Amino acid sequence: MKLFARAVALTTLLLFPLGAALADALPSWNDGAAKAAIQSFVQKVTDPASKDFVRPEERIAVFDNDGTLWVEQPMYTQLAFALDRVRELAPQHPEWQQNPVLRAAIDGDLKTVAAAGEKGLLELVMATHAGMTPAAFQKIVTDWLAKAEHPRFKKKYTDLVYQPMLELLAYLRENGFTTYIVSGGGIEFMRPWSEAVYGVIPAQVVGSSIKTRFEMVDGKPALVREPSLNFIDDGAGKPVGINQHIGQRPIAAFGNSDGDLQMLQWTTAGQGPRFGLIVHHTDAEREYAYDRKSAFGHLDKALDAAPGQGWTVVDMKSDWKTIFPPAK
Amino acid sequence: MKLFARAVALTTLLLFPLGAALADALPSWNDGAAKAAIQSFVQKVTDPASKDFVRPEERIAVFDNDGTLWVEQPMYTQLAFALDRVRELAPQHPEWQQNPVLRAAIDGDLKTVAAAGEKGLLELVMATHAGMTPAAFQKIVTDWLAKAEHPRFKKKYTDLVYQPMLELLAYLRENGFTTYIVSGGGIEFMRPWSEAVYGVIPAQVVGSSIKTRFEMVDGKPALVREPSLNFIDDGAGKPVGINQHIGQRPIAAFGNSDGDLQMLQWTTAGQGPRFGLIVHHTDAEREYAYDRKSAFGHLDKALDAAPGQGWTVVDMKSDWKTIFPPAK
């Protein structure tokens, strides 16, 4: 009978969602309204006896990346990558000197680059992210991330992810959710590392993209990245990207800027239990404090909308015990 | 001890993949080269001791839909749907009389519709598939499929799926594969029923699409389908669609026409064990016999390429014991 009890215990352990067994799946979250709201939502949608129960197939949660899962200051990581690439490739492209944005990037004149806005950013991306296969591009990204350092924290960018959000991703998955990244960043810039860092497989990454064409190269089939915009997965593009990739309306959305406004609106306007959350960067000491006046991660309309929409606003300074994962 | 043994048996049953326990997971396939090739491929990529072992995360299989998973004669099901929609909506659109393709569709002049080729098909789709939310469109599709009948078999279209391919989809999933549909058909035409019929969730359906825009309608966020082409997921578009949606190169591809040629090429050109399969429609009695001369499911170049590429060609007449699932 003792053996039998152990076998039953083993069966229970193997079959029960791990989250249910753990005392606290969100140890880096201080007790407070934000943590309580998350737990209460997860509890009611997973409890078969609850009127708000949601089948696992419908438990879809979408996460913005820049500023929601990892640091986006003093600039988007992908912009830092693009600037490094421009400087590296410039000797082979004398024609870039004729382009004001590219020349500014080469000269390190970030003000001119920033002043060119989204269009300038796109020019940088077209120049540096195209002309190779997706596999070759992903290798370039991987190699860069392995050596690039954040200017303030002197750490790899992939170490500057938010520990409380990593716990949240895992907690949701343990409770039967499928977690997607839905980012304005490049889809193929994120895919090489999203599984190792976030536990999110390539197929569950949605992002902006340039066009890709199929062709035979030396008799072998290949995909080639083209210097032509395909889709901007930001703002009103996020619900569109979600619909295209996932084909279902999420029940929970997590963001940090006005670029996430429509994703939050569309997610939480659905019928049944819904959850919206905004990470508010309030911690200049441990990370950064910014919102309405920031060029990156501009948060204004979504912050105003939050109370009326019932969205949870995370005050990074008071809600998060730690910001980054412990050093490995 | 008896109880203990039962508990262990229960644990085993719950933890082992079902496929391993079954004597024959492909009962509708006659013993022959095609069935043997499928089984041998699955065996080697799932055996941890094999040099050809592939991690479950990389076990991605892509399936064309029309002619590979369900009947595509005497015309694509989606075309039958579009023609019915054109006729139903025509009274509200007198302007359609000015368009030769739409007028031909209204008059039942299929020759003119067919002669207009892909462009004509697109005009039909734009006219009948746009101007509503994705949810509203999916309801229209669901309602149509519930009552429409195939002209020859007098059955619902969703009953005219291939039983051997349903078994193959399930067999692959039982062996740790993720199965995707990658079709030239409309992504939102397939998603409403792909899970119930094929066990393929909406996020794992890749297809052609029209553009969708986000907007606020009466203060509520909504997506609206636009009469504007977004992406054609056919031919050279298939590897592009796979790369965009899945972000990984599949290890197995299943098709039946030249529209699947590049998907087969790209899939099987990858390193490591690869599998390509073409369903050859050779059974005029139980289904249809067509290849090089057919307007729908034209199979010519891919059939010629198969032997040299090592792709398995299914002879429907001799390889399949039954074609359609038993009547419910």
PDB file of N, CA and C in Angstrom, chain A residues 133-216:
ATOM      1  N   THR A 133      19.366  35.236 -46.314  1.00  0.00           N
ATOM      2  CA  THR A 133      18.299  34.311 -45.941  1.00  0.00           C
ATOM      3  C   THR A 133      17.886  34.585 -44.487  1.00  0.00           C
ATOM      4  N   PRO A 134      16.674  34.163 -44.100  1.00  0.00           N
ATOM      5  CA  PRO A 134      16.286  34.300 -42.695  1.00  0.00           C
ATOM      6  C   PRO A 134      17.285  33.605 -41.756  1.00  0.00           C
ATOM      7  N   ALA A 135      17.792  32.456 -42.167  1.00  0.00           N
ATOM      8  CA  ALA A 135      18.744  31.736 -41.306  1.00  0.00           C
ATOM      9  C   ALA A 135      20.021  32.554 -41.113  1.00  0.00           C
ATOM     10  N   ALA A 136      20.509  33.162 -42.200  1.00  0.00           N
ATOM     11  CA  ALA A 136      21.730  33.974 -42.102  1.00  0.00           C
ATOM     12  C   ALA A 136      21.474  35.195 -41.219  1.00  0.00           C
ATOM     13  N   PHE A 137      20.300  35.813 -41.373  1.00  0.00           N
ATOM     14  CA  PHE A 137      19.967  36.974 -40.548  1.00  0.00           C
ATOM     15  C   PHE A 137      19.898  36.585 -39.066  1.00  0.00           C
ATOM     16  N   GLN A 138      19.291  35.456 -38.797  1.00  0.00           N
ATOM     17  CA  GLN A 138      19.165  35.025 -37.401  1.00  0.00           C
ATOM     18  C   GLN A 138      20.535  34.741 -36.789  1.00  0.00           C
ATOM     19  N   LYS A 139      21.468  34.272 -37.614  1.00  0.00           N
ATOM     20  CA  LYS A 139      22.825  34.043 -37.097  1.00  0.00           C
ATOM     21  C   LYS A 139      23.493  35.380 -36.762  1.00  0.00           C
ATOM     22  N   ILE A 140      23.285  36.370 -37.606  1.00  0.00           N
ATOM     23  CA  ILE A 140      23.846  37.700 -37.341  1.00  0.00           C
ATOM     24  C   ILE A 140      23.292  38.255 -36.023  1.00  0.00           C
ATOM     25  N   VAL A 141      21.979  38.087 -35.822  1.00  0.00           N
ATOM     26  CA  VAL A 141      21.342  38.559 -34.589  1.00  0.00           C
ATOM     27  C   VAL A 141      21.916  37.830 -33.373  1.00  0.00           C
ATOM     28  N   THR A 142      22.007  36.515 -33.505  1.00  0.00           N
ATOM     29  CA  THR A 142      22.501  35.702 -32.395  1.00  0.00           C
ATOM     30  C   THR A 142      23.929  36.084 -32.026  1.00  0.00           C
ATOM     31  N   ASP A 143      24.766  36.257 -33.039  1.00  0.00           N
ATOM     32  CA  ASP A 143      26.169  36.626 -32.790  1.00  0.00           C
ATOM     33  C   ASP A 143      26.255  37.996 -32.120  1.00  0.00           C
ATOM     34  N   TRP A 144      25.417  38.926 -32.582  1.00  0.00           N
ATOM     35  CA  TRP A 144      25.434  40.273 -32.005  1.00  0.00           C
ATOM     36  C   TRP A 144      25.000  40.249 -30.541  1.00  0.00           C
ATOM     37  N   LEU A 145      23.905  39.530 -30.261  1.00  0.00           N
ATOM     38  CA  LEU A 145      23.395  39.470 -28.884  1.00  0.00           C
ATOM     39  C   LEU A 145      24.389  38.807 -27.933  1.00  0.00           C
ATOM     40  N   ALA A 146      25.222  37.934 -28.487  1.00  0.00           N
ATOM     41  CA  ALA A 146      26.195  37.234 -27.639  1.00  0.00           C
ATOM     42  C   ALA A 146      27.296  38.167 -27.151  1.00  0.00           C
ATOM     43  N   LYS A 147      27.526  39.267 -27.895  1.00  0.00           N
ATOM     44  CA  LYS A 147      28.628  40.140 -27.486  1.00  0.00           C
ATOM     45  C   LYS A 147      28.203  41.570 -27.139  1.00  0.00           C
ATOM     46  N   ALA A 148      27.044  42.017 -27.621  1.00  0.00           N
ATOM     47  CA  ALA A 148      26.629  43.407 -27.371  1.00  0.00           C
ATOM     48  C   ALA A 148      26.292  43.608 -25.896  1.00  0.00           C
ATOM     49  N   GLU A 149      26.583  44.825 -25.420  1.00  0.00           N
ATOM     50  CA  GLU A 149      26.329  45.143 -24.016  1.00  0.00           C
ATOM     51  C   GLU A 149      25.450  46.368 -23.896  1.00  0.00           C
ATOM     52  N   HIS A 150      24.550  46.344 -22.945  1.00  0.00           N
ATOM     53  CA  HIS A 150      23.724  47.519 -22.675  1.00  0.00           C
ATOM     54  C   HIS A 150      24.618  48.617 -22.100  1.00  0.00           C
ATOM     55  N   PRO A 151      24.470  49.865 -22.618  1.00  0.00           N
ATOM     56  CA  PRO A 151      25.413  50.925 -22.228  1.00  0.00           C
ATOM     57  C   PRO A 151      25.392  51.257 -20.719  1.00  0.00           C
ATOM     58  N   ARG A 152      24.241  51.146 -20.085  1.00  0.00           N
ATOM     59  CA  ARG A 152      24.189  51.474 -18.651  1.00  0.00           C
ATOM     60  C   ARG A 152      24.433  50.260 -17.768  1.00  0.00           C
ATOM     61  N   PHE A 153      23.782  49.164 -18.056  1.00  0.00           N
ATOM     62  CA  PHE A 153      23.850  48.019 -17.132  1.00  0.00           C
ATOM     63  C   PHE A 153      25.047  47.104 -17.397  1.00  0.00           C
ATOM     64  N   LYS A 154      25.712  47.326 -18.528  1.00  0.00           N
ATOM     65  CA  LYS A 154      26.889  46.520 -18.884  1.00  0.00           C
ATOM     66  C   LYS A 154      26.597  45.027 -18.840  1.00  0.00           C
ATOM     67  N   LYS A 155      25.419  44.693 -19.332  1.00  0.00           N
ATOM     68  CA  LYS A 155      25.022  43.293 -19.402  1.00  0.00           C
ATOM     69  C   LYS A 155      24.537  43.001 -20.802  1.00  0.00           C
ATOM     70  N   LYS A 156      24.461  41.710 -21.132  1.00  0.00           N
ATOM     71  CA  LYS A 156      23.848  41.329 -22.397  1.00  0.00           C
ATOM     72  C   LYS A 156      22.384  41.756 -22.386  1.00  0.00           C
ATOM     73  N   TYR A 157      21.886  42.112 -23.555  1.00  0.00           N
ATOM     74  CA  TYR A 157      20.481  42.537 -23.644  1.00  0.00           C
ATOM     75  C   TYR A 157      19.521  41.433 -23.194  1.00  0.00           C
ATOM     76  N   THR A 158      19.852  40.192 -23.527  1.00  0.00           N
ATOM     77  CA  THR A 158      18.944  39.099 -23.152  1.00  0.00           C
ATOM     78  C   THR A 158      18.979  38.814 -21.646  1.00  0.00           C
ATOM     79  N   ASP A 159      19.913  39.450 -20.918  1.00  0.00           N
ATOM     80  CA  ASP A 159      19.877  39.364 -19.458  1.00  0.00           C
ATOM     81  C   ASP A 159      19.030  40.487 -18.868  1.00  0.00           C
ATOM     82  N   LEU A 160      18.645  41.447 -19.700  1.00  0.00           N
ATOM     83  CA  LEU A 160      17.872  42.600 -19.218  1.00  0.00           C
ATOM     84  C   LEU A 160      16.383  42.411 -19.510  1.00  0.00           C
ATOM     85  N   VAL A 161      15.932  41.209 -19.228  1.00  0.00           N
ATOM     86  CA  VAL A 161      14.504  40.889 -19.296  1.00  0.00           C
ATOM     87  C   VAL A 161      13.968  40.998 -17.875  1.00  0.00           C
ATOM     88  N   TYR A 162      12.658  41.172 -17.760  1.00  0.00           N
ATOM     89  CA  TYR A 162      12.085  41.428 -16.428  1.00  0.00           C
ATOM     90  C   TYR A 162      11.714  40.111 -15.737  1.00  0.00           C
ATOM     91  N   GLN A 163      12.378  39.854 -14.631  1.00  0.00           N
ATOM     92  CA  GLN A 163      12.141  38.624 -13.872  1.00  0.00           C
ATOM     93  C   GLN A 163      10.651  38.438 -13.517  1.00  0.00           C
ATOM     94  N   PRO A 164       9.946  39.480 -13.063  1.00  0.00           N
ATOM     95  CA  PRO A 164       8.521  39.269 -12.746  1.00  0.00           C
ATOM     96  C   PRO A 164       7.707  38.851 -13.972  1.00  0.00           C
ATOM     97  N   MET A 165       8.093  39.329 -15.144  1.00  0.00           N
ATOM     98  CA  MET A 165       7.352  38.968 -16.356  1.00  0.00           C
ATOM     99  C   MET A 165       7.699  37.545 -16.802  1.00  0.00           C
ATOM    100  N   LEU A 166       8.954  37.122 -16.577  1.00  0.00           N
ATOM    101  CA  LEU A 166       9.305  35.727 -16.871  1.00  0.00           C
ATOM    102  C   LEU A 166       8.449  34.796 -16.004  1.00  0.00           C
ATOM    103  N   GLU A 167       8.289  35.181 -14.733  1.00  0.00           N
ATOM    104  CA  GLU A 167       7.459  34.367 -13.831  1.00  0.00           C
ATOM    105  C   GLU A 167       6.006  34.360 -14.290  1.00  0.00           C
ATOM    106  N   LEU A 168       5.551  35.511 -14.779  1.00  0.00           N
ATOM    107  CA  LEU A 168       4.167  35.618 -15.248  1.00  0.00           C
ATOM    108  C   LEU A 168       3.933  34.741 -16.480  1.00  0.00           C
ATOM    109  N   LEU A 169       4.870  34.774 -17.426  1.00  0.00           N
ATOM    110  CA  LEU A 169       4.769  33.924 -18.619  1.00  0.00           C
ATOM    111  C   LEU A 169       4.666  32.450 -18.218  1.00  0.00           C
ATOM    112  N   ALA A 170       5.543  32.036 -17.315  1.00  0.00           N
ATOM    113  CA  ALA A 170       5.567  30.629 -16.892  1.00  0.00           C
ATOM    114  C   ALA A 170       4.284  30.272 -16.132  1.00  0.00           C
ATOM    115  N   TYR A 171       3.848  31.185 -15.272  1.00  0.00           N
ATOM    116  CA  TYR A 171       2.623  30.972 -14.480  1.00  0.00           C
ATOM    117  C   TYR A 171       1.410  30.779 -15.398  1.00  0.00           C
ATOM    118  N   LEU A 172       1.303  31.597 -16.421  1.00  0.00           N
ATOM    119  CA  LEU A 172       0.187  31.470 -17.362  1.00  0.00           C
ATOM    120  C   LEU A 172       0.266  30.139 -18.113  1.00  0.00           C
ATOM    121  N   ARG A 173       1.461  29.788 -18.574  1.00  0.00           N
ATOM    122  CA  ARG A 173       1.591  28.525 -19.319  1.00  0.00           C
ATOM    123  C   ARG A 173       1.271  27.331 -18.425  1.00  0.00           C
ATOM    124  N   GLU A 174       1.715  27.391 -17.163  1.00  0.00           N
ATOM    125  CA  GLU A 174       1.399  26.297 -16.233  1.00  0.00           C
ATOM    126  C   GLU A 174      -0.109  26.183 -16.019  1.00  0.00           C
ATOM    127  N   ASN A 175      -0.804  27.261 -16.265  1.00  0.00           N
ATOM    128  CA  ASN A 175      -2.255  27.249 -16.108  1.00  0.00           C
ATOM    129  C   ASN A 175      -2.990  27.113 -17.442  1.00  0.00           C
ATOM    130  N   GLY A 176      -2.305  26.515 -18.386  1.00  0.00           N
ATOM    131  CA  GLY A 176      -2.969  26.143 -19.637  1.00  0.00           C
ATOM    132  C   GLY A 176      -3.063  27.236 -20.677  1.00  0.00           C
ATOM    133  N   PHE A 177      -2.441  28.381 -20.427  1.00  0.00           N
ATOM    134  CA  PHE A 177      -2.438  29.456 -21.420  1.00  0.00           C
ATOM    135  C   PHE A 177      -1.401  29.169 -22.507  1.00  0.00           C
ATOM    136  N   THR A 178      -1.675  29.669 -23.705  1.00  0.00           N
ATOM    137  CA  THR A 178      -0.635  29.762 -24.726  1.00  0.00           C
ATOM    138  C   THR A 178      -0.185  31.218 -24.749  1.00  0.00           C
ATOM    139  N   THR A 179       1.114  31.418 -24.628  1.00  0.00           N
ATOM    140  CA  THR A 179       1.649  32.780 -24.553  1.00  0.00           C
ATOM    141  C   THR A 179       2.287  33.164 -25.888  1.00  0.00           C
ATOM    142  N   TYR A 180       1.874  34.315 -26.401  1.00  0.00           N
ATOM    143  CA  TYR A 180       2.421  34.844 -27.648  1.00  0.00           C
ATOM    144  C   TYR A 180       3.138  36.164 -27.373  1.00  0.00           C
ATOM    145  N   ILE A 181       4.188  36.423 -28.119  1.00  0.00           N
ATOM    146  CA  ILE A 181       4.772  37.761 -28.164  1.00  0.00           C
ATOM    147  C   ILE A 181       4.160  38.477 -29.361  1.00  0.00           C
ATOM    148  N   VAL A 182       3.702  39.702 -29.149  1.00  0.00           N
ATOM    149  CA  VAL A 182       3.146  40.510 -30.235  1.00  0.00           C
ATOM    150  C   VAL A 182       3.827  41.870 -30.143  1.00  0.00           C
ATOM    151  N   SER A 183       4.842  42.044 -30.980  1.00  0.00           N
ATOM    152  CA  SER A 183       5.758  43.167 -30.819  1.00  0.00           C
ATOM    153  C   SER A 183       5.874  43.997 -32.084  1.00  0.00           C
ATOM    154  N   GLY A 184       6.119  45.293 -31.902  1.00  0.00           N
ATOM    155  CA  GLY A 184       6.458  46.142 -33.035  1.00  0.00           C
ATOM    156  C   GLY A 184       7.836  45.806 -33.595  1.00  0.00           C
ATOM    157  N   GLY A 185       8.635  45.104 -32.825  1.00  0.00           N
ATOM    158  CA  GLY A 185       9.970  44.699 -33.256  1.00  0.00           C
ATOM    159  C   GLY A 185       9.916  43.668 -34.366  1.00  0.00           C
ATOM    160  N   GLY A 186      11.052  43.440 -34.996  1.00  0.00           N
ATOM    161  CA  GLY A 186      11.124  42.507 -36.114  1.00  0.00           C
ATOM    162  C   GLY A 186      10.907  41.071 -35.678  1.00  0.00           C
ATOM    163  N   ILE A 187      10.033  40.375 -36.394  1.00  0.00           N
ATOM    164  CA  ILE A 187       9.691  38.999 -36.034  1.00  0.00           C
ATOM    165  C   ILE A 187      10.938  38.112 -36.068  1.00  0.00           C
ATOM    166  N   GLU A 188      11.805  38.345 -37.047  1.00  0.00           N
ATOM    167  CA  GLU A 188      12.990  37.482 -37.145  1.00  0.00           C
ATOM    168  C   GLU A 188      14.158  38.005 -36.303  1.00  0.00           C
ATOM    169  N   PHE A 189      13.980  39.176 -35.721  1.00  0.00           N
ATOM    170  CA  PHE A 189      14.949  39.638 -34.745  1.00  0.00           C
ATOM    171  C   PHE A 189      14.699  38.959 -33.394  1.00  0.00           C
ATOM    172  N   MET A 190      13.453  38.591 -33.131  1.00  0.00           N
ATOM    173  CA  MET A 190      13.097  37.990 -31.831  1.00  0.00           C
ATOM    174  C   MET A 190      13.168  36.467 -31.815  1.00  0.00           C
ATOM    175  N   ARG A 191      12.819  35.871 -32.960  1.00  0.00           N
ATOM    176  CA  ARG A 191      12.700  34.417 -32.975  1.00  0.00           C
ATOM    177  C   ARG A 191      13.956  33.638 -32.596  1.00  0.00           C
ATOM    178  N   PRO A 192      15.156  34.137 -32.918  1.00  0.00           N
ATOM    179  CA  PRO A 192      16.337  33.305 -32.603  1.00  0.00           C
ATOM    180  C   PRO A 192      16.530  33.069 -31.106  1.00  0.00           C
ATOM    181  N   TRP A 193      15.954  33.903 -30.260  1.00  0.00           N
ATOM    182  CA  TRP A 193      16.225  33.766 -28.824  1.00  0.00           C
ATOM    183  C   TRP A 193      14.976  33.715 -27.953  1.00  0.00           C
ATOM    184  N   SER A 194      13.783  33.862 -28.546  1.00  0.00           N
ATOM    185  CA  SER A 194      12.561  33.940 -27.737  1.00  0.00           C
ATOM    186  C   SER A 194      12.275  32.649 -26.972  1.00  0.00           C
ATOM    187  N   GLU A 195      12.638  31.514 -27.551  1.00  0.00           N
ATOM    188  CA  GLU A 195      12.366  30.257 -26.862  1.00  0.00           C
ATOM    189  C   GLU A 195      13.298  30.094 -25.656  1.00  0.00           C
ATOM    190  N   ALA A 196      14.586  30.355 -25.859  1.00  0.00           N
ATOM    191  CA  ALA A 196      15.550  30.190 -24.762  1.00  0.00           C
ATOM    192  C   ALA A 196      15.294  31.197 -23.639  1.00  0.00           C
ATOM    193  N   VAL A 197      14.926  32.412 -23.986  1.00  0.00           N
ATOM    194  CA  VAL A 197      14.790  33.472 -22.979  1.00  0.00           C
ATOM    195  C   VAL A 197      13.390  33.519 -22.365  1.00  0.00           C
ATOM    196  N   TYR A 198      12.359  33.386 -23.188  1.00  0.00           N
ATOM    197  CA  TYR A 198      10.975  33.534 -22.716  1.00  0.00           C
ATOM    198  C   TYR A 198      10.184  32.222 -22.692  1.00  0.00           C
ATOM    199  N   GLY A 199      10.730  31.157 -23.312  1.00  0.00           N
ATOM    200  CA  GLY A 199       9.946  29.942 -23.460  1.00  0.00           C
ATOM    201  C   GLY A 199       8.862  30.075 -24.526  1.00  0.00           C
ATOM    202  N   VAL A 200       9.045  31.006 -25.450  1.00  0.00           N
ATOM    203  CA  VAL A 200       8.070  31.229 -26.515  1.00  0.00           C
ATOM    204  C   VAL A 200       8.669  30.757 -27.841  1.00  0.00           C
ATOM    205  N   ILE A 201       8.070  29.739 -28.440  1.00  0.00           N
ATOM    206  CA  ILE A 201       8.615  29.161 -29.673  1.00  0.00           C
ATOM    207  C   ILE A 201       8.417  30.127 -30.858  1.00  0.00           C
ATOM    208  N   PRO A 202       9.220  29.958 -31.923  1.00  0.00           N
ATOM    209  CA  PRO A 202       9.147  30.872 -33.069  1.00  0.00           C
ATOM    210  C   PRO A 202       7.731  31.073 -33.611  1.00  0.00           C
ATOM    211  N   ALA A 203       6.945  29.995 -33.678  1.00  0.00           N
ATOM    212  CA  ALA A 203       5.597  30.115 -34.241  1.00  0.00           C
ATOM    213  C   ALA A 203       4.702  30.990 -33.370  1.00  0.00           C
ATOM    214  N   GLN A 204       5.101  31.239 -32.130  1.00  0.00           N
ATOM    215  CA  GLN A 204       4.280  32.051 -31.229  1.00  0.00           C
ATOM    216  C   GLN A 204       4.849  33.457 -31.044  1.00  0.00           C
ATOM    217  N   VAL A 205       5.675  33.860 -32.009  1.00  0.00           N
ATOM    218  CA  VAL A 205       6.180  35.229 -32.047  1.00  0.00           C
ATOM    219  C   VAL A 205       5.524  35.951 -33.230  1.00  0.00           C
ATOM    220  N   VAL A 206       4.877  37.065 -32.953  1.00  0.00           N
ATOM    221  CA  VAL A 206       4.273  37.900 -33.985  1.00  0.00           C
ATOM    222  C   VAL A 206       5.015  39.234 -33.956  1.00  0.00           C
ATOM    223  N   GLY A 207       5.380  39.754 -35.120  1.00  0.00           N
ATOM    224  CA  GLY A 207       6.131  41.004 -35.122  1.00  0.00           C
ATOM    225  C   GLY A 207       6.094  41.679 -36.472  1.00  0.00           C
ATOM    226  N   SER A 208       6.805  42.788 -36.580  1.00  0.00           N
ATOM    227  CA  SER A 208       6.909  43.481 -37.861  1.00  0.00           C
ATOM    228  C   SER A 208       7.803  42.673 -38.790  1.00  0.00           C
ATOM    229  N   SER A 209       7.625  42.897 -40.088  1.00  0.00           N
ATOM    230  CA  SER A 209       8.435  42.110 -41.018  1.00  0.00           C
ATOM    231  C   SER A 209       8.678  42.863 -42.313  1.00  0.00           C
ATOM    232  N   ILE A 210       9.781  42.490 -42.955  1.00  0.00           N
ATOM    233  CA  ILE A 210      10.007  42.918 -44.326  1.00  0.00           C
ATOM    234  C   ILE A 210       9.615  41.740 -45.223  1.00  0.00           C
ATOM    235  N   LYS A 211       9.483  41.999 -46.503  1.00  0.00           N
ATOM    236  CA  LYS A 211       9.066  40.937 -47.416  1.00  0.00           C
ATOM    237  C   LYS A 211      10.185  39.906 -47.592  1.00  0.00           C
ATOM    238  N   THR A 212       9.765  38.695 -47.907  1.00  0.00           N
ATOM    239  CA  THR A 212      10.701  37.617 -48.180  1.00  0.00           C
ATOM    240  C   THR A 212      10.287  36.997 -49.495  1.00  0.00           C
ATOM    241  N   ARG A 213      11.255  36.643 -50.330  1.00  0.00           N
ATOM    242  CA  ARG A 213      10.894  35.967 -51.581  1.00  0.00           C
ATOM    243  C   ARG A 213      11.577  34.604 -51.629  1.00  0.00           C
ATOM    244  N   PHE A 214      10.906  33.692 -52.350  1.00  0.00           N
ATOM    245  CA  PHE A 214      11.454  32.360 -52.562  1.00  0.00           C
ATOM    246  C   PHE A 214      12.195  32.363 -53.883  1.00  0.00           C
ATOM    247  N   GLU A 215      13.377  31.760 -53.922  1.00  0.00           N
ATOM    248  CA  GLU A 215      14.045  31.610 -55.219  1.00  0.00           C
ATOM    249  C   GLU A 215      14.998  30.429 -55.196  1.00  0.00           C
ATOM    250  N   MET A 216      15.373  29.985 -56.379  1.00  0.00           N
ATOM    251  CA  MET A 216      16.359  28.920 -56.477  1.00  0.00           C
ATOM    252  C   MET A 216      17.725  29.583 -56.595  1.00  0.00           C
TER     253      MET A 216
END
